[in-house]
């Protein structure tokens, strides 16, 4: 069986350094920032700047951008407090966390 090298790298889990804001960029198969701090009720915008399709889907189903193609944006409203881990449904090794105050 032949094996072929892959150019896709698998990013690490979130760094633990939460950045404040209301926008997350998706590029190079990463959520940037991978940990974001917001207040309850924040409208959080995810923008796909990558060449592949992605989602941002909360582990607890509290938000889901659904499929975002390159250049697409989706805004979700964060309605619960606490830490909300999320992944890309297409690339589950892509992980992020929303820290909600």
Short mmCIF file of N, CA and C in Angstrom, two decimals:
data_model
loop_
_atom_site.label_atom_id
_atom_site.label_comp_id
_atom_site.label_asym_id
_atom_site.label_seq_id
_atom_site.Cartn_x
_atom_site.Cartn_y
_atom_site.Cartn_z
N UNK A 1 0.84 -1.18 0.00
CA UNK A 1 0.00 0.00 0.00
C UNK A 1 0.88 1.24 0.00
N UNK A 2 0.61 2.14 -0.92
CA UNK A 2 1.37 3.38 -1.00
C UNK A 2 0.84 4.39 0.00
N UNK A 3 1.73 5.17 0.58
CA UNK A 3 1.30 6.27 1.44
C UNK A 3 1.79 7.56 0.81
N UNK A 4 1.02 8.59 0.98
CA UNK A 4 1.36 9.88 0.42
C UNK A 4 1.51 10.89 1.54
N UNK A 5 2.50 11.74 1.45
CA UNK A 5 2.66 12.76 2.50
C UNK A 5 1.50 13.74 2.45
N UNK A 6 1.18 14.28 3.60
CA UNK A 6 0.11 15.27 3.67
C UNK A 6 0.70 16.64 3.97
N UNK A 7 0.13 17.66 3.39
CA UNK A 7 0.60 19.02 3.67
C UNK A 7 -0.25 19.65 4.76
N UNK A 8 -1.32 18.98 5.16
CA UNK A 8 -2.20 19.51 6.19
C UNK A 8 -1.57 19.29 7.55
N UNK A 9 -1.43 20.37 8.31
CA UNK A 9 -0.89 20.25 9.66
C UNK A 9 -2.03 20.30 10.65
N UNK A 10 -1.85 19.62 11.75
CA UNK A 10 -2.88 19.58 12.77
C UNK A 10 -2.50 20.52 13.91
N UNK A 11 -3.25 21.62 14.07
CA UNK A 11 -2.93 22.57 15.12
C UNK A 11 -3.17 22.01 16.51
N UNK A 12 -2.51 22.60 17.45
CA UNK A 12 -2.65 22.18 18.85
C UNK A 12 -3.98 22.66 19.40
N UNK A 13 -4.32 22.16 20.57
CA UNK A 13 -5.52 22.60 21.28
C UNK A 13 -5.38 24.08 21.64
N UNK A 14 -6.46 24.74 22.04
CA UNK A 14 -6.39 26.15 22.41
C UNK A 14 -5.29 26.44 23.41
N UNK A 15 -4.70 27.63 23.28
CA UNK A 15 -3.53 28.00 24.06
C UNK A 15 -3.83 28.31 25.52
N UNK A 16 -5.07 28.70 25.81
CA UNK A 16 -5.39 29.07 27.19
C UNK A 16 -5.28 30.56 27.42
N UNK A 17 -4.80 31.33 26.45
CA UNK A 17 -4.69 32.78 26.56
C UNK A 17 -5.88 33.40 25.83
N UNK A 18 -6.95 33.72 26.57
CA UNK A 18 -8.17 34.25 25.97
C UNK A 18 -7.96 35.70 25.55
N UNK A 19 -8.36 36.00 24.33
CA UNK A 19 -8.34 37.36 23.80
C UNK A 19 -9.76 37.90 23.84
N UNK A 20 -9.93 39.17 24.17
CA UNK A 20 -11.25 39.77 24.15
C UNK A 20 -11.57 40.21 22.73
N UNK A 21 -12.85 40.19 22.39
CA UNK A 21 -13.25 40.64 21.07
C UNK A 21 -14.58 40.04 20.68
N UNK A 22 -14.93 40.23 19.39
CA UNK A 22 -16.19 39.68 18.90
C UNK A 22 -16.03 39.08 17.51
N UNK A 23 -14.77 38.78 17.12
CA UNK A 23 -14.51 38.17 15.82
C UNK A 23 -13.47 37.07 15.93
N UNK A 24 -13.74 35.97 15.20
CA UNK A 24 -12.79 34.86 15.11
C UNK A 24 -12.55 34.63 13.62
N UNK A 25 -11.28 34.61 13.23
CA UNK A 25 -10.90 34.33 11.85
C UNK A 25 -10.52 32.86 11.75
N UNK A 26 -10.86 32.25 10.64
CA UNK A 26 -10.48 30.85 10.40
C UNK A 26 -9.48 30.87 9.26
N UNK A 27 -8.23 30.49 9.57
CA UNK A 27 -7.21 30.45 8.52
C UNK A 27 -6.13 29.46 8.90
N UNK A 28 -5.54 28.88 7.87
CA UNK A 28 -4.49 27.87 8.06
C UNK A 28 -4.96 26.73 8.97
N UNK A 29 -6.23 26.36 8.83
CA UNK A 29 -6.82 25.27 9.62
C UNK A 29 -6.72 25.54 11.12
N UNK A 30 -6.94 26.83 11.51
CA UNK A 30 -6.93 27.25 12.91
C UNK A 30 -8.01 28.29 13.13
N UNK A 31 -8.50 28.36 14.36
CA UNK A 31 -9.35 29.46 14.78
C UNK A 31 -8.44 30.51 15.40
N UNK A 32 -8.56 31.77 14.96
CA UNK A 32 -7.67 32.83 15.42
C UNK A 32 -8.51 34.00 15.94
N UNK A 33 -8.51 34.26 17.26
CA UNK A 33 -7.80 33.51 18.29
C UNK A 33 -8.52 32.20 18.59
N UNK A 34 -7.79 31.27 19.15
CA UNK A 34 -8.39 29.96 19.45
C UNK A 34 -9.14 29.98 20.78
N UNK A 35 -8.95 31.03 21.58
CA UNK A 35 -9.71 31.22 22.81
C UNK A 35 -10.09 32.69 22.88
N UNK A 36 -11.40 32.96 22.95
CA UNK A 36 -11.87 34.35 22.95
C UNK A 36 -12.78 34.57 24.15
N UNK A 37 -12.65 35.76 24.76
CA UNK A 37 -13.45 36.11 25.94
C UNK A 37 -14.51 37.12 25.52
N UNK A 38 -15.77 36.82 25.84
CA UNK A 38 -16.89 37.70 25.49
C UNK A 38 -17.85 37.80 26.67
N UNK A 39 -18.76 38.75 26.57
CA UNK A 39 -19.83 38.87 27.55
C UNK A 39 -21.07 38.14 27.01
N UNK A 40 -21.87 37.62 27.91
CA UNK A 40 -23.12 36.96 27.53
C UNK A 40 -23.94 37.93 26.68
N UNK A 41 -24.49 37.44 25.57
CA UNK A 41 -25.26 38.27 24.65
C UNK A 41 -24.45 38.81 23.48
N UNK A 42 -23.13 38.60 23.50
CA UNK A 42 -22.26 39.07 22.41
C UNK A 42 -22.64 38.41 21.10
N UNK A 43 -22.61 39.20 20.03
CA UNK A 43 -22.75 38.66 18.68
C UNK A 43 -21.33 38.40 18.18
N UNK A 44 -20.98 37.12 18.03
CA UNK A 44 -19.63 36.69 17.66
C UNK A 44 -19.62 36.30 16.19
N UNK A 45 -18.71 36.91 15.43
CA UNK A 45 -18.63 36.66 13.99
C UNK A 45 -17.45 35.78 13.66
N UNK A 46 -17.71 34.71 12.92
CA UNK A 46 -16.69 33.81 12.41
C UNK A 46 -16.53 34.09 10.92
N UNK A 47 -15.28 34.29 10.47
CA UNK A 47 -14.98 34.54 9.06
C UNK A 47 -14.04 33.47 8.56
N UNK A 48 -14.40 32.82 7.46
CA UNK A 48 -13.52 31.80 6.88
C UNK A 48 -12.58 32.43 5.87
N UNK A 49 -11.33 32.60 6.25
CA UNK A 49 -10.29 33.14 5.36
C UNK A 49 -9.44 32.02 4.79
N UNK A 50 -9.87 30.79 4.94
CA UNK A 50 -9.12 29.62 4.50
C UNK A 50 -9.61 29.17 3.12
N UNK A 51 -8.85 28.33 2.49
CA UNK A 51 -9.22 27.82 1.16
C UNK A 51 -10.21 26.65 1.26
N UNK A 52 -10.33 26.04 2.43
CA UNK A 52 -11.23 24.91 2.65
C UNK A 52 -12.48 25.37 3.40
N UNK A 53 -13.55 24.60 3.30
CA UNK A 53 -14.75 24.87 4.06
C UNK A 53 -14.57 24.49 5.52
N UNK A 54 -15.24 25.22 6.41
CA UNK A 54 -15.14 24.97 7.85
C UNK A 54 -16.48 25.26 8.51
N UNK A 55 -16.60 24.81 9.75
CA UNK A 55 -17.70 25.20 10.63
C UNK A 55 -17.10 25.63 11.96
N UNK A 56 -17.91 26.28 12.78
CA UNK A 56 -17.59 26.50 14.19
C UNK A 56 -18.82 25.99 14.93
N UNK A 57 -18.68 24.82 15.55
CA UNK A 57 -19.81 24.13 16.15
C UNK A 57 -19.52 23.87 17.62
N UNK A 58 -20.35 24.45 18.49
CA UNK A 58 -20.17 24.29 19.93
C UNK A 58 -20.41 22.85 20.35
N UNK A 59 -19.57 22.37 21.26
CA UNK A 59 -19.72 21.01 21.79
C UNK A 59 -21.10 20.80 22.41
N UNK A 60 -21.67 21.85 23.02
CA UNK A 60 -22.97 21.74 23.68
C UNK A 60 -24.13 22.16 22.77
N UNK A 61 -23.85 22.36 21.48
CA UNK A 61 -24.86 22.76 20.49
C UNK A 61 -25.46 24.14 20.75
N UNK A 62 -24.81 24.99 21.54
CA UNK A 62 -25.34 26.33 21.80
C UNK A 62 -25.16 27.27 20.61
N UNK A 63 -24.23 26.95 19.69
CA UNK A 63 -24.12 27.69 18.44
C UNK A 63 -23.51 26.79 17.37
N UNK A 64 -23.79 27.14 16.12
CA UNK A 64 -23.26 26.41 14.97
C UNK A 64 -23.30 27.33 13.76
N UNK A 65 -22.17 27.60 13.17
CA UNK A 65 -22.13 28.46 11.99
C UNK A 65 -22.61 27.72 10.74
N UNK A 66 -22.68 26.40 10.82
CA UNK A 66 -22.90 25.56 9.65
C UNK A 66 -21.73 25.77 8.69
N UNK A 67 -21.81 25.24 7.49
CA UNK A 67 -20.67 25.27 6.56
C UNK A 67 -20.37 26.69 6.08
N UNK A 68 -19.11 27.07 6.20
CA UNK A 68 -18.63 28.36 5.70
C UNK A 68 -17.60 28.11 4.62
N UNK A 69 -17.88 28.57 3.41
CA UNK A 69 -16.89 28.49 2.34
C UNK A 69 -15.93 29.66 2.46
N UNK A 70 -14.88 29.65 1.66
CA UNK A 70 -13.89 30.73 1.70
C UNK A 70 -14.58 32.08 1.51
N UNK A 71 -14.29 33.01 2.43
CA UNK A 71 -14.86 34.35 2.37
C UNK A 71 -16.20 34.51 3.08
N UNK A 72 -16.83 33.40 3.46
CA UNK A 72 -18.12 33.47 4.15
C UNK A 72 -17.95 33.92 5.60
N UNK A 73 -18.98 34.60 6.11
CA UNK A 73 -19.04 35.02 7.51
C UNK A 73 -20.36 34.55 8.10
N UNK A 74 -20.34 34.29 9.39
CA UNK A 74 -21.58 33.95 10.10
C UNK A 74 -21.47 34.52 11.50
N UNK A 75 -22.54 35.17 11.94
CA UNK A 75 -22.59 35.74 13.28
C UNK A 75 -23.54 34.91 14.13
N UNK A 76 -23.07 34.55 15.32
CA UNK A 76 -23.89 33.80 16.27
C UNK A 76 -23.99 34.63 17.55
N UNK A 77 -25.07 34.46 18.27
CA UNK A 77 -25.25 35.15 19.55
C UNK A 77 -24.94 34.18 20.67
N UNK A 78 -24.05 34.60 21.57
CA UNK A 78 -23.63 33.76 22.69
C UNK A 78 -24.59 34.03 23.85
N UNK A 79 -25.36 33.01 24.23
CA UNK A 79 -26.45 33.21 25.19
C UNK A 79 -26.24 32.57 26.55
N UNK A 80 -25.15 31.85 26.73
CA UNK A 80 -24.94 31.22 28.04
C UNK A 80 -23.55 31.53 28.56
N UNK A 81 -23.40 31.54 29.87
CA UNK A 81 -22.13 31.84 30.51
C UNK A 81 -21.30 30.57 30.66
N UNK A 82 -20.00 30.76 30.87
CA UNK A 82 -19.08 29.64 31.08
C UNK A 82 -18.14 29.47 29.90
N UNK A 83 -17.44 28.35 29.89
CA UNK A 83 -16.53 28.03 28.78
C UNK A 83 -17.26 27.14 27.79
N UNK A 84 -17.23 27.55 26.53
CA UNK A 84 -17.90 26.78 25.48
C UNK A 84 -16.85 26.31 24.47
N UNK A 85 -16.43 25.06 24.57
CA UNK A 85 -15.51 24.53 23.56
C UNK A 85 -16.26 24.33 22.23
N UNK A 86 -15.54 24.50 21.13
CA UNK A 86 -16.13 24.26 19.81
C UNK A 86 -15.10 23.67 18.88
N UNK A 87 -15.57 23.07 17.79
CA UNK A 87 -14.70 22.44 16.79
C UNK A 87 -15.20 22.80 15.40
N UNK A 88 -14.40 22.43 14.41
CA UNK A 88 -14.85 22.41 13.02
C UNK A 88 -15.37 21.00 12.76
N UNK A 89 -16.63 20.89 12.32
CA UNK A 89 -17.19 19.57 12.05
C UNK A 89 -16.41 18.82 10.96
N UNK A 90 -15.85 19.55 10.00
CA UNK A 90 -15.12 18.91 8.91
C UNK A 90 -13.70 18.49 9.33
N UNK A 91 -13.13 19.23 10.28
CA UNK A 91 -11.75 18.99 10.74
C UNK A 91 -11.77 19.03 12.28
N UNK A 92 -12.19 17.94 12.94
CA UNK A 92 -12.41 17.96 14.39
C UNK A 92 -11.17 18.24 15.23
N UNK A 93 -9.99 18.19 14.62
CA UNK A 93 -8.78 18.55 15.37
C UNK A 93 -8.66 20.07 15.50
N UNK A 94 -9.46 20.83 14.75
CA UNK A 94 -9.50 22.29 14.90
C UNK A 94 -10.39 22.60 16.10
N UNK A 95 -9.80 23.19 17.13
CA UNK A 95 -10.54 23.42 18.38
C UNK A 95 -10.42 24.88 18.80
N UNK A 96 -11.47 25.36 19.42
CA UNK A 96 -11.48 26.71 19.99
C UNK A 96 -12.34 26.72 21.23
N UNK A 97 -12.28 27.81 21.97
CA UNK A 97 -13.10 27.97 23.17
C UNK A 97 -13.58 29.41 23.27
N UNK A 98 -14.86 29.56 23.58
CA UNK A 98 -15.43 30.87 23.90
C UNK A 98 -15.59 30.91 25.41
N UNK A 99 -14.96 31.90 26.05
CA UNK A 99 -15.08 32.09 27.50
C UNK A 99 -16.08 33.22 27.69
N UNK A 100 -17.22 32.89 28.32
CA UNK A 100 -18.32 33.84 28.43
C UNK A 100 -18.48 34.29 29.88
N UNK A 101 -18.46 35.62 30.06
CA UNK A 101 -18.62 36.19 31.40
C UNK A 101 -20.06 36.59 31.63
#
